[in-house]
Amino acid sequence: MNPRLLRILLFSAISLSVLLAVWIVDRSEQAHYQERVRSIVLRRTSGVRAQLEGALNRRLFFNRGLVAHVATNPNITQSEFEVLAEILVAQQAGIRSLQLAKNSVVSHIHPLKGNEVAMGRDLLKSPARRPAVERSIETERLVVGGPTELLQGGIALIGYTPIFLKPAKPSDAATYWGLAMTVIDLEPLLREAGVIEGTHRLRLAIRGKDGVGATGDVFFGEGNLFESNPVLADISFPNGSWQMAAAPMSGWDSLAPGTWKLRFGGCFLVLMIAVLAWVLAREPERLQQAVNRATVALAESETRLRTLAKLSPVGLFHADTEGRCLYVSEHWCEVSGFSAEEAKGDGWVRSVHPEDRERIVNGWAEAVRTGQSFEAEFRLQHPGGKTIWVFGQSVAEMDESGKVTGHVGAATNITERKDAEAEASRHQAELAHVLRLSTMGEMASGIAHELNQPLTAIVNYSRGSIIRLGQRGADSDSALIEVLEHISNLAVRAGDIIRRLRSFVRKEEPKRVLVQLNGVVREAMHFFEEEARRAEIALQLELSREDIWVLADSVQIEQVVLNLVRNGLEALSGNGHESGLLSIKTAALDQHLVQVAVRDNGKGIPEAALPHIFDPFFTTRPGGMGVGLSISRSIVEAHGGDIHVVNNSDGGCTFQFTLPVRNGANADDA
Ligand code: ADP
């Protein structure tokens, strides 16, 4: 059966049971309450009955006095009667009158006043009175008649007692004299007994007119009270009775106190159970929906995560609490050169470069043991031997209680950075070398200055010696003079070299002035004359015939020419070239531009190297620094020209740079 339906049925059964229980309790409570009410009504009714009986019997008592008197004084006169009656009723309220009816005809009345109309009335002829009168005479006892409406007005009960005169002889029958009567006002009687305006808080009705009990007519209260299950009480008096019915003012159907609380409470309970049932019946469905939503969200999130892992430029991995690899992303495989299957468990360890393996395995084991995060830079070695630098990091995954449930991490390829760092440190070393060279340059400047003096002295001494020998005119000294002249020339030449060296390494602020380009080129070429001669390389100068002025820092331009010529010489000498030729040509391209071309017939430049030849630190020479061409280009471009290289069709290459021309007339602009 459908579990939801089952739950609904179960809760319906519980609700019904509760309702039934409430109903049973309610019923028994009502029954109990009715019992209590009835017993209260009975108690109060008994009280009223006792009072009514007392009040009535007290009033009927007067008949006895009358009977006793008349039986002994049958000829009693009205006045005698009045005296007697007055004494009898002196203390008793509610007595309308005392009467005597001789031979059943009213003959004496007290008080007469107001009751005159009754005098002389034959009671046996009155249909209303006759039954009671006859019964009284027949039974020879007190009979209570009425209530009856009196001729003189008002409603009253009448107690009839027959009076029999004692016979002269006991054997004779007693003679009927007449009747003694007490006329009792009904209302004061009922009032005194508490039937009217009593404290009983009951609805009352009395029946039994003429004292005939339950069969008599109702003379007080509502007759239908007898039909509605009343508490009944018999009011007894001599030779008759009435029946009194009593019921609570609110009737018998009133509810026990707290009934509505019980009923509302029960209904509320049932309502609560119904609500609970509804909620509980819905809850599993709601939970199921929540689980479904969460499952979908989880699947989406996982897909997203996998996509991210795919797109991520870092390799991702996941390991269990023991640090064994469970998953690696595609990118991890690319970085490491290992497959996901190979990486599983401890397989990934083999991807770590043997030199870094111990450090990484120990570091990882420590991180797993302490639940700490892990970070390290290390090398991975592809199965093919290629080495990759990675930055590996991981953190421990924890559940809500802080227990480690695994480790996740990433490996980022940092090979480029590492290469750049290596390159930078190489450049640093080269820079240090440059620094040493520059220091050496400064030292060379000092040395040149120091050497200049002795060289000048040598020149002066040798010239002085030549003059003295010439004055003596000794032929035999001519060979000596020749030697001295030679010494003098060499010293002059050495002085020139030193001077050039000094001016070359002199540290000066760059300053641009109008210079003759051909002069600068010529000056630079002096540096290489000796070297070229030794290396048997022909240096060829093809300078423009007219002077070309440029606005330039002559030292810097000289530097460019030096760089280019040095590179050319190196290309030729390293080659073991037979007929090395290096030419330098200056020519005005037009009015505005002059070009310097340095051409050699060396090995030329490989096509692949051409785009990088002017890059800083690009070199193919062992021990080369790769800064010469880069500096040359900076200088040329700073002067408003440009520089490029082409391989010659017949071998070697030609470097050409241009500079803007300045006519001599514009020299003042400088
Ligand atoms: P370095 O001379 O220190 O290597 P350069 O910047 O002067 O640095 O030169 C860069 C590279 O250009 C050289 O290593 C060489 O390979 C190439 N190169 C320069 N000039 C020539 C040339 N005339 N012939 C052949 N190759 C040249």
XYZ file of C-alpha atoms and ligand atoms in Angstrom:
697
model
C 0.000 0.000 0.000
C 1.096 3.548 -0.699
C 2.995 4.655 2.454
C 1.460 8.113 2.256
C -2.075 6.646 2.211
C -1.110 4.377 5.083
C 0.058 7.347 7.111
C -3.161 9.259 6.393
C -5.268 6.233 7.424
C -3.258 5.805 10.599
C -3.712 9.416 11.598
C -7.421 9.315 10.711
C -7.786 6.311 13.037
C -5.970 8.169 15.802
C -8.174 11.229 15.278
C -11.335 9.112 15.407
C -10.169 7.362 18.577
C -9.544 10.712 20.224
C -12.984 11.943 19.134
C -14.588 8.779 20.518
C -12.747 9.149 23.802
C -13.842 12.773 24.082
C -17.446 11.751 23.319
C -17.415 9.010 25.990
C -15.929 11.281 28.599
C -18.461 13.954 27.674
C -21.365 11.535 28.015
C -20.296 10.210 31.372
C -19.594 13.732 32.583
C -23.101 14.800 31.517
C -24.676 11.769 33.230
C -22.737 12.434 36.366
C -23.732 16.056 36.279
C -27.416 15.192 35.806
C -27.200 12.923 38.824
C -25.775 15.703 40.908
C -28.363 18.218 39.694
C -31.133 15.757 40.418
C -29.938 15.111 43.905
C -29.749 18.861 44.554
C -33.263 19.347 43.157
C -34.476 16.450 45.317
C -32.906 17.940 48.414
C -34.423 21.335 47.796
C -37.799 19.848 46.891
C -37.837 17.900 50.154
C -37.234 21.141 52.008
C -40.123 22.878 50.272
C -42.373 19.880 50.858
C -41.609 19.795 54.573
C -42.356 23.487 54.906
C -45.576 23.213 52.927
C -46.768 20.268 54.991
C -45.903 22.129 58.188
C -47.668 25.326 57.137
C -50.789 23.477 55.973
C -51.089 21.199 58.986
C -50.613 24.128 61.323
C -53.647 25.817 59.709
C -55.802 22.691 59.641
C -55.202 22.336 63.312
C -57.934 24.956 64.008
C -60.609 22.531 62.900
C -59.868 20.352 65.897
C -60.511 23.168 68.280
C -63.809 24.009 66.588
C -64.892 20.381 66.499
C -64.058 19.865 70.141
C -66.025 22.935 71.148
C -69.094 22.403 68.984
C -69.327 18.748 69.938
C -69.863 19.852 73.468
C -71.828 23.041 72.632
C -73.969 22.229 69.621
C -76.074 25.288 70.110
C -73.274 27.740 69.837
C -74.342 31.166 68.768
C -72.624 33.340 66.179
C -71.254 35.606 68.841
C -69.941 32.732 70.931
C -68.354 31.369 67.809
C -66.686 34.625 66.993
C -65.115 34.830 70.448
C -63.873 31.279 70.116
C -62.586 31.723 66.582
C -60.867 34.936 67.412
C -58.932 33.239 70.159
C -58.013 30.375 67.860
C -56.683 32.369 64.901
C -55.196 35.193 66.900
C -51.601 34.342 66.007
C -52.047 32.713 62.614
C -51.887 34.648 59.363
C -53.273 33.316 56.129
C -56.569 32.129 57.564
C -59.425 33.657 55.633
C -62.068 32.502 58.002
C -63.271 29.829 60.362
C -66.779 28.594 59.694
C -69.359 26.176 60.959
C -71.917 24.633 58.676
C -74.763 23.158 60.613
C -76.287 20.345 58.546
C -73.798 21.310 55.845
C -75.242 24.828 55.524
C -72.918 27.659 56.526
C -74.201 28.911 59.823
C -71.307 30.623 61.609
C -68.509 32.708 60.118
C -65.572 34.482 61.635
C -64.852 37.061 60.607
C -68.272 37.672 59.227
C -67.291 40.928 57.696
C -66.360 40.451 54.053
C -67.630 36.880 54.119
C -71.342 37.631 54.484
C -72.057 36.247 51.072
C -71.101 32.792 52.245
C -73.558 32.712 55.091
C -76.403 30.294 54.565
C -74.786 28.484 51.712
C -75.661 24.817 51.353
C -72.389 23.126 50.689
C -73.883 19.932 49.333
C -75.514 21.943 46.643
C -72.255 23.586 45.542
C -70.693 21.440 42.822
C -67.258 22.709 43.649
C -67.469 21.772 47.286
C -69.732 18.870 47.394
C -67.163 16.088 46.639
C -64.931 17.116 49.526
C -67.830 17.643 51.859
C -69.309 14.235 51.094
C -65.953 12.525 51.461
C -65.453 14.223 54.780
C -68.872 13.109 56.050
C -68.401 9.572 54.747
C -64.958 9.096 56.175
C -65.861 11.101 59.299
C -62.454 12.725 59.020
C -60.737 15.930 57.996
C -60.727 16.446 54.282
C -58.903 19.285 52.525
C -60.915 20.612 49.625
C -59.867 22.995 46.915
C -58.198 25.188 46.099
C -61.495 26.740 45.261
C -62.522 30.109 44.118
C -64.495 31.785 46.838
C -67.779 33.577 46.234
C -66.378 36.539 48.113
C -63.238 36.439 45.917
C -59.860 34.835 46.233
C -58.627 31.282 46.083
C -58.558 29.185 49.155
C -58.211 25.705 50.550
C -60.875 24.565 52.853
C -60.392 22.005 55.565
C -63.678 20.246 56.276
C -64.103 18.257 59.525
C -67.472 16.656 60.255
C -68.835 17.172 63.735
C -70.712 14.292 65.305
C -72.547 14.690 68.561
C -71.970 12.048 71.153
C -75.024 9.762 71.552
C -76.707 9.594 74.864
C -76.019 5.906 75.008
C -72.824 4.433 73.727
C -74.710 1.923 71.683
C -76.465 4.650 69.690
C -74.926 6.065 66.595
C -73.455 9.510 66.813
C -75.530 12.245 65.227
C -74.088 14.369 62.452
C -74.154 18.018 63.507
C -72.460 19.655 60.589
C -69.046 20.758 59.533
C -66.204 22.765 61.007
C -64.269 24.579 58.292
C -61.006 26.453 58.053
C -60.759 28.577 54.906
C -57.048 28.953 54.130
C -55.811 31.546 51.639
C -53.705 29.661 49.142
C -51.161 32.325 48.282
C -50.010 33.205 51.825
C -49.761 29.472 52.524
C -47.532 28.881 49.516
C -45.571 31.981 50.289
C -44.959 30.926 53.883
C -43.902 27.461 52.755
C -41.432 29.050 50.369
C -43.143 27.654 47.282
C -43.577 31.195 46.002
C -40.457 33.352 46.084
C -38.504 30.756 47.987
C -34.748 30.258 47.874
C -34.956 26.921 46.106
C -34.340 28.288 42.568
C -36.594 25.567 41.150
C -39.564 25.455 38.842
C -42.426 23.960 40.845
C -45.912 22.680 40.101
C -48.487 21.117 42.436
C -51.420 18.882 41.568
C -53.979 16.944 43.563
C -56.895 19.325 43.906
C -59.149 18.227 46.798
C -56.203 16.237 48.204
C -56.543 13.333 45.763
C -52.818 13.105 45.065
C -51.277 12.490 41.647
C -54.642 12.087 39.954
C -55.940 15.497 40.945
C -55.855 18.645 38.859
C -52.855 20.935 38.770
C -53.510 24.050 40.839
C -50.053 25.637 40.997
C -47.369 26.030 38.392
C -47.231 24.709 34.845
C -48.908 21.369 34.333
C -46.451 20.244 31.660
C -43.691 20.216 34.274
C -45.040 16.793 35.297
C -44.298 15.514 31.802
C -40.647 16.561 31.740
C -39.096 14.016 34.054
C -39.405 16.093 37.233
C -38.437 15.213 40.772
C -41.768 14.289 42.445
C -42.640 14.739 46.077
C -45.901 13.904 47.849
C -47.277 16.572 50.170
C -49.160 14.647 52.830
C -51.820 15.955 55.106
C -54.665 14.242 56.949
C -56.668 12.032 54.588
C -55.085 13.287 51.411
C -52.068 14.396 49.552
C -50.807 16.580 46.728
C -48.014 15.862 44.377
C -45.336 18.433 43.777
C -43.127 18.386 40.666
C -39.750 20.154 40.614
C -37.152 20.875 37.971
C -34.120 23.188 37.733
C -34.861 26.702 36.472
C -32.727 26.062 33.392
C -34.274 22.667 32.760
C -32.639 19.308 32.783
C -30.708 19.822 29.606
C -28.169 22.257 30.927
C -24.578 21.129 30.402
C -22.053 20.207 33.014
C -19.573 22.988 33.759
C -16.406 22.611 31.693
C -18.273 20.682 28.995
C -17.355 23.150 26.287
C -13.768 23.209 27.445
C -13.685 19.451 27.131
C -15.341 19.506 23.743
C -13.192 22.334 22.393
C -10.114 20.696 23.887
C -10.980 17.429 22.190
C -11.657 19.104 18.876
C -8.414 21.071 19.170
C -6.532 17.854 19.879
C -8.062 16.209 16.827
C -7.213 19.278 14.783
C -3.630 19.150 16.019
C -3.366 15.474 15.153
C -4.797 16.195 11.719
C -2.294 19.010 11.164
C 0.512 16.793 12.430
C -0.646 14.015 10.155
C -0.740 16.388 7.221
C 2.710 17.746 7.958
C 4.192 14.298 8.554
C 2.491 12.934 5.470
C 4.000 15.754 3.435
C 7.391 15.757 5.165
C 8.908 12.674 3.477
C 7.786 14.031 0.132
C 9.319 17.402 0.915
C 12.508 15.711 2.094
C 12.591 13.643 -1.063
C 12.201 16.812 -3.140
C 14.983 18.480 -1.147
C 17.196 15.425 -1.666
C 16.419 15.488 -5.395
C 17.245 19.178 -5.609
C 20.452 18.658 -3.654
C 21.388 15.710 -5.875
C 20.851 17.748 -9.035
C 22.812 20.668 -7.536
C 25.591 18.271 -6.562
C 25.741 16.774 -10.033
C 25.794 20.263 -11.566
C 28.459 21.388 -9.174
C 30.539 18.292 -9.938
C 30.219 18.851 -13.672
C 31.150 22.474 -13.156
C 34.110 21.444 -11.068
C 35.297 18.987 -13.706
C 34.923 21.640 -16.402
C 36.858 24.069 -14.254
C 39.491 21.425 -13.604
C 39.687 20.929 -17.374
C 39.977 24.641 -18.068
C 42.259 25.296 -15.159
C 45.833 26.047 -16.146
C 46.975 24.127 -13.098
C 46.951 20.372 -12.591
C 44.590 19.323 -9.811
C 44.752 16.232 -7.613
C 42.841 14.607 -4.791
C 44.274 12.187 -2.250
C 42.816 10.103 0.581
C 43.611 10.478 4.284
C 46.751 8.361 3.815
C 47.989 10.663 1.059
C 47.361 8.113 -1.694
C 46.331 9.695 -4.975
C 42.686 9.119 -5.962
C 42.273 11.530 -8.854
C 44.340 13.783 -11.099
C 42.971 16.257 -13.635
C 43.762 16.145 -17.337
C 46.038 19.105 -16.964
C 48.044 17.351 -14.259
C 48.666 14.559 -16.765
C 49.832 17.110 -19.336
C 52.175 18.739 -16.844
C 53.634 15.507 -15.524
C 53.596 13.405 -18.671
C 51.991 10.602 -16.658
C 48.523 9.127 -17.206
C 45.789 9.354 -14.558
C 46.064 5.596 -14.006
C 49.832 5.778 -13.541
C 49.451 8.592 -11.006
C 47.018 6.689 -8.752
C 48.113 5.495 -5.320
C 51.821 6.255 -4.956
C 52.434 6.148 -8.722
C 52.794 9.945 -8.928
C 56.063 9.725 -6.959
C 57.810 8.371 -10.059
C 56.974 11.585 -11.907
C 59.065 13.624 -9.449
C 62.626 14.315 -10.578
C 64.985 11.839 -8.836
C 66.979 14.691 -7.272
C 63.843 16.204 -5.690
C 62.051 12.938 -4.897
C 63.207 12.354 -1.352
C 62.499 15.938 -0.272
C 58.996 15.916 -1.767
C 58.009 12.442 -0.530
C 59.121 13.318 3.015
C 57.424 16.732 2.950
C 54.187 15.217 1.661
C 54.237 12.430 4.274
C 54.718 15.034 6.999
C 51.813 17.163 5.711
C 49.545 14.094 5.567
C 50.587 13.000 9.068
C 49.953 16.425 10.671
C 46.982 17.448 8.510
C 48.853 20.628 7.547
C 48.962 22.291 4.167
C 51.881 21.525 1.847
C 53.826 23.784 -0.514
C 56.958 23.099 -2.512
C 58.721 23.913 -5.750
C 60.161 20.861 -7.445
C 60.848 19.274 -10.776
C 58.808 16.664 -12.616
C 60.505 14.471 -15.136
C 58.530 13.269 -18.122
C 59.087 9.660 -19.141
C 60.850 11.146 -22.220
C 63.310 12.967 -19.945
C 61.913 16.495 -20.308
C 62.054 18.402 -17.016
C 59.231 20.627 -15.826
C 59.328 22.892 -12.800
C 56.106 22.912 -10.759
C 54.792 24.654 -7.700
C 52.795 22.049 -5.776
C 50.439 22.935 -2.971
C 47.745 21.079 -1.059
C 45.356 21.540 1.835
C 43.619 19.009 4.029
C 39.876 18.529 3.535
C 37.984 18.422 6.808
C 34.464 17.488 7.803
C 32.312 19.551 10.212
C 33.968 17.980 13.252
C 37.415 18.954 11.961
C 38.411 15.409 11.037
C 40.659 15.141 7.981
C 38.817 13.408 5.142
C 41.426 13.797 2.411
C 43.720 16.232 0.655
C 43.233 18.382 -2.427
C 45.927 20.207 -4.248
C 47.260 21.752 -7.413
C 50.480 21.645 -9.399
C 51.293 24.797 -11.390
C 53.806 24.717 -14.209
C 56.437 27.320 -13.276
C 59.056 26.260 -15.808
C 58.956 29.598 -17.607
C 59.494 31.497 -14.386
C 62.323 29.196 -13.401
C 63.941 29.618 -16.828
C 63.529 33.362 -16.561
C 65.089 33.277 -13.117
C 68.023 31.263 -14.462
C 68.357 33.678 -17.375
C 68.226 36.629 -14.995
C 70.944 35.191 -12.819
C 73.061 34.572 -15.938
C 72.521 38.169 -16.975
C 73.523 39.238 -13.533
C 76.784 37.381 -13.904
C 77.327 39.023 -17.264
C 76.522 42.403 -15.825
C 79.153 41.807 -13.185
C 81.549 41.065 -16.020
C 80.598 44.316 -17.747
C 81.200 46.084 -14.485
C 84.657 44.535 -14.254
C 85.386 45.634 -17.824
C 84.280 49.145 -17.079
C 86.463 49.217 -13.988
C 89.292 47.968 -16.090
C 88.581 50.759 -18.588
C 88.936 53.304 -15.842
C 92.153 51.666 -14.722
C 93.360 51.718 -18.336
C 92.695 55.460 -18.409
C 94.882 55.883 -15.331
C 97.609 53.634 -16.743
C 97.566 55.553 -20.042
C 98.024 58.781 -18.163
C 100.922 57.282 -16.189
C 102.545 55.875 -19.337
C 102.214 59.108 -21.301
C 104.901 60.861 -19.271
C 107.670 58.242 -19.639
C 106.828 57.905 -23.331
C 107.097 61.676 -23.807
C 110.393 61.567 -21.938
C 111.634 58.728 -24.216
C 110.669 60.754 -27.307
C 112.389 63.862 -25.930
C 115.549 61.972 -24.920
C 115.849 60.163 -28.231
C 115.309 63.410 -30.183
C 117.844 65.177 -27.990
C 120.338 62.352 -28.629
C 119.733 62.589 -32.406
C 120.367 66.376 -32.345
C 123.589 65.943 -30.350
C 124.873 63.211 -32.603
C 124.027 65.366 -35.690
C 126.034 68.315 -34.226
C 129.112 66.085 -33.886
C 128.685 65.137 -37.556
C 130.142 61.728 -36.969
C 129.216 59.404 -39.816
C 129.935 56.441 -37.696
C 126.965 57.420 -35.593
C 124.552 57.414 -38.537
C 123.416 53.871 -37.702
C 122.850 54.965 -34.117
C 120.839 57.999 -35.271
C 118.652 55.698 -37.323
C 118.035 53.498 -34.299
C 117.210 56.511 -32.133
C 114.827 57.869 -34.766
C 113.155 54.531 -34.866
C 112.842 54.549 -31.035
C 111.450 58.065 -31.227
C 108.863 57.091 -33.891
C 107.779 54.033 -31.883
C 107.463 56.104 -28.739
C 105.356 58.683 -30.633
C 103.222 55.894 -31.936
C 102.871 54.329 -28.505
C 101.887 57.775 -27.197
C 99.211 58.049 -29.921
C 97.804 54.645 -28.968
C 97.733 55.578 -25.313
C 96.082 58.933 -26.108
C 93.391 57.242 -28.143
C 92.821 54.679 -25.422
C 92.449 57.451 -22.886
C 90.013 59.387 -24.939
C 88.058 56.182 -25.636
C 87.627 55.087 -22.069
C 87.277 58.612 -20.732
C 84.014 58.818 -18.886
C 82.147 61.817 -20.133
C 78.564 62.975 -20.189
C 77.155 62.257 -23.655
C 77.117 65.505 -25.587
C 76.151 66.117 -29.173
C 78.138 68.429 -31.327
C 78.583 68.811 -35.070
C 81.174 66.289 -36.059
C 82.611 65.124 -39.342
C 81.473 61.573 -39.819
C 84.514 60.526 -41.882
C 86.819 61.786 -39.121
C 85.016 59.695 -36.535
C 85.251 56.582 -38.760
C 88.901 57.158 -39.453
C 89.634 57.592 -35.761
C 87.896 54.312 -34.958
C 89.734 52.418 -37.663
C 93.119 53.254 -36.101
C 92.272 50.810 -33.295
C 92.141 47.890 -35.659
C 95.007 48.548 -38.016
C 97.489 46.449 -36.092
C 94.997 43.682 -35.328
C 93.882 43.454 -38.956
C 97.457 43.353 -40.161
C 98.248 40.485 -37.807
C 95.155 38.567 -38.837
C 95.926 39.301 -42.480
C 92.598 40.916 -43.016
C 92.373 43.754 -45.473
C 90.734 46.882 -44.070
C 89.237 49.028 -46.753
C 88.006 52.580 -46.208
C 85.651 54.023 -48.814
C 84.857 57.419 -47.384
C 82.747 59.995 -49.169
C 84.731 62.614 -50.856
C 82.988 65.605 -49.350
C 82.741 66.116 -45.627
C 79.504 65.009 -44.011
C 78.516 66.734 -40.828
C 76.299 65.062 -38.299
C 75.028 66.289 -34.953
C 76.250 63.509 -32.718
C 78.128 62.333 -29.691
C 81.338 61.365 -31.467
C 82.322 58.874 -28.758
C 79.023 57.038 -29.149
C 79.147 56.964 -32.949
C 82.750 55.768 -32.706
C 81.482 53.047 -30.363
C 78.960 51.878 -32.986
C 81.656 51.713 -35.674
C 83.965 49.878 -33.278
C 81.275 47.310 -32.478
C 80.489 46.635 -36.104
C 84.144 46.426 -37.170
C 85.016 44.189 -34.206
C 82.135 41.818 -35.044
C 83.306 41.749 -38.664
C 86.883 40.979 -37.701
C 85.678 38.258 -35.376
C 83.518 36.721 -38.103
C 86.534 36.687 -40.404
C 89.214 35.540 -37.976
C 87.194 32.739 -36.385
C 86.668 31.387 -39.859
C 90.315 30.879 -40.786
C 89.366 32.874 -43.876
C 92.022 33.078 -46.573
C 91.370 36.531 -47.975
C 89.424 38.330 -45.344
C 88.151 41.718 -46.411
C 86.401 44.252 -44.272
C 85.281 47.469 -45.843
C 83.768 50.576 -44.359
C 81.882 52.920 -46.561
C 80.326 56.288 -45.849
C 77.937 57.909 -48.347
C 75.218 60.525 -48.333
C 71.985 58.838 -49.324
C 70.324 62.197 -49.987
C 70.405 65.689 -48.578
C 69.214 64.538 -45.205
C 70.640 61.123 -44.598
C 74.084 59.571 -44.503
C 74.763 55.871 -44.408
C 77.662 53.942 -42.920
C 78.055 50.363 -44.198
C 80.400 47.793 -42.629
C 80.794 44.814 -44.870
C 82.712 41.592 -44.375
C 83.045 38.425 -46.397
C 82.824 36.142 -43.363
C 80.373 33.397 -42.570
C 77.293 35.609 -42.590
C 74.368 35.265 -40.222
C 72.076 32.205 -40.083
C 68.534 32.991 -41.231
C 67.075 31.856 -37.865
C 69.297 34.289 -35.973
C 68.488 37.333 -38.145
C 65.307 38.461 -36.261
C 67.144 38.297 -32.899
C 70.487 39.719 -33.823
C 69.763 43.119 -32.211
C 68.101 41.637 -29.097
C 69.936 42.289 -25.863
C 72.140 39.377 -24.776
C 71.746 37.502 -28.043
C 75.038 35.905 -28.874
C 76.428 32.886 -30.682
C 79.981 33.484 -29.551
C 81.334 31.469 -26.657
C 82.267 34.172 -24.138
C 80.223 36.765 -26.054
C 77.848 38.992 -24.139
C 75.371 39.854 -26.893
C 75.168 43.521 -25.919
C 77.212 45.101 -28.712
C 74.536 45.205 -31.421
C 71.780 46.013 -28.926
C 73.730 49.044 -27.649
C 74.577 50.070 -31.222
C 70.944 50.082 -32.191
C 70.009 52.140 -29.110
C 72.690 54.707 -29.983
C 71.707 54.950 -33.672
C 68.000 55.243 -32.918
C 68.681 57.855 -30.208
C 70.444 59.885 -32.941
C 67.384 59.651 -35.237
C 68.696 56.931 -37.538
C 68.232 53.216 -37.909
C 70.338 50.108 -38.280
C 69.895 46.794 -40.041
C 71.855 43.874 -41.470
C 71.723 41.887 -44.692
C 73.586 38.775 -45.725
C 75.664 39.378 -48.837
C 74.946 37.302 -51.878
C 78.659 36.477 -52.153
C 79.127 35.602 -48.480
C 79.376 37.526 -45.299
C 77.063 40.271 -44.273
C 76.708 44.032 -44.318
C 75.605 46.149 -41.369
C 74.240 49.531 -42.403
C 73.240 52.425 -40.220
C 71.963 55.871 -41.117
C 72.238 59.245 -39.404
C 70.595 62.587 -40.175
C 72.854 65.050 -41.950
C 73.523 68.553 -40.592
C 75.021 71.129 -42.927
C 77.838 73.234 -41.552
C 75.594 76.332 -41.872
C 73.330 74.888 -39.214
C 76.147 74.228 -36.783
C 74.889 76.915 -34.464
C 71.811 74.826 -33.780
C 73.894 72.477 -31.696
P 78.636 39.487 -29.160
O 79.566 39.950 -30.216
O 79.074 39.676 -27.828
O 78.131 38.101 -29.447
P 76.901 41.306 -30.505
O 75.616 41.952 -30.147
O 77.963 42.210 -30.965
O 77.368 40.411 -29.328
O 76.633 40.276 -31.666
C 75.603 39.395 -31.573
C 75.763 38.226 -32.473
O 75.587 38.630 -33.828
C 77.091 37.597 -32.477
O 77.195 36.622 -31.477
C 77.167 36.943 -33.843
O 76.557 35.687 -33.820
C 76.313 37.843 -34.678
N 77.115 38.719 -35.540
C 77.355 40.026 -35.355
N 78.085 40.532 -36.365
C 78.321 39.502 -37.223
C 79.024 39.417 -38.469
N 79.675 40.455 -39.070
N 79.047 38.212 -39.094
C 78.421 37.157 -38.520
N 77.751 37.204 -37.378
C 77.694 38.374 -36.721
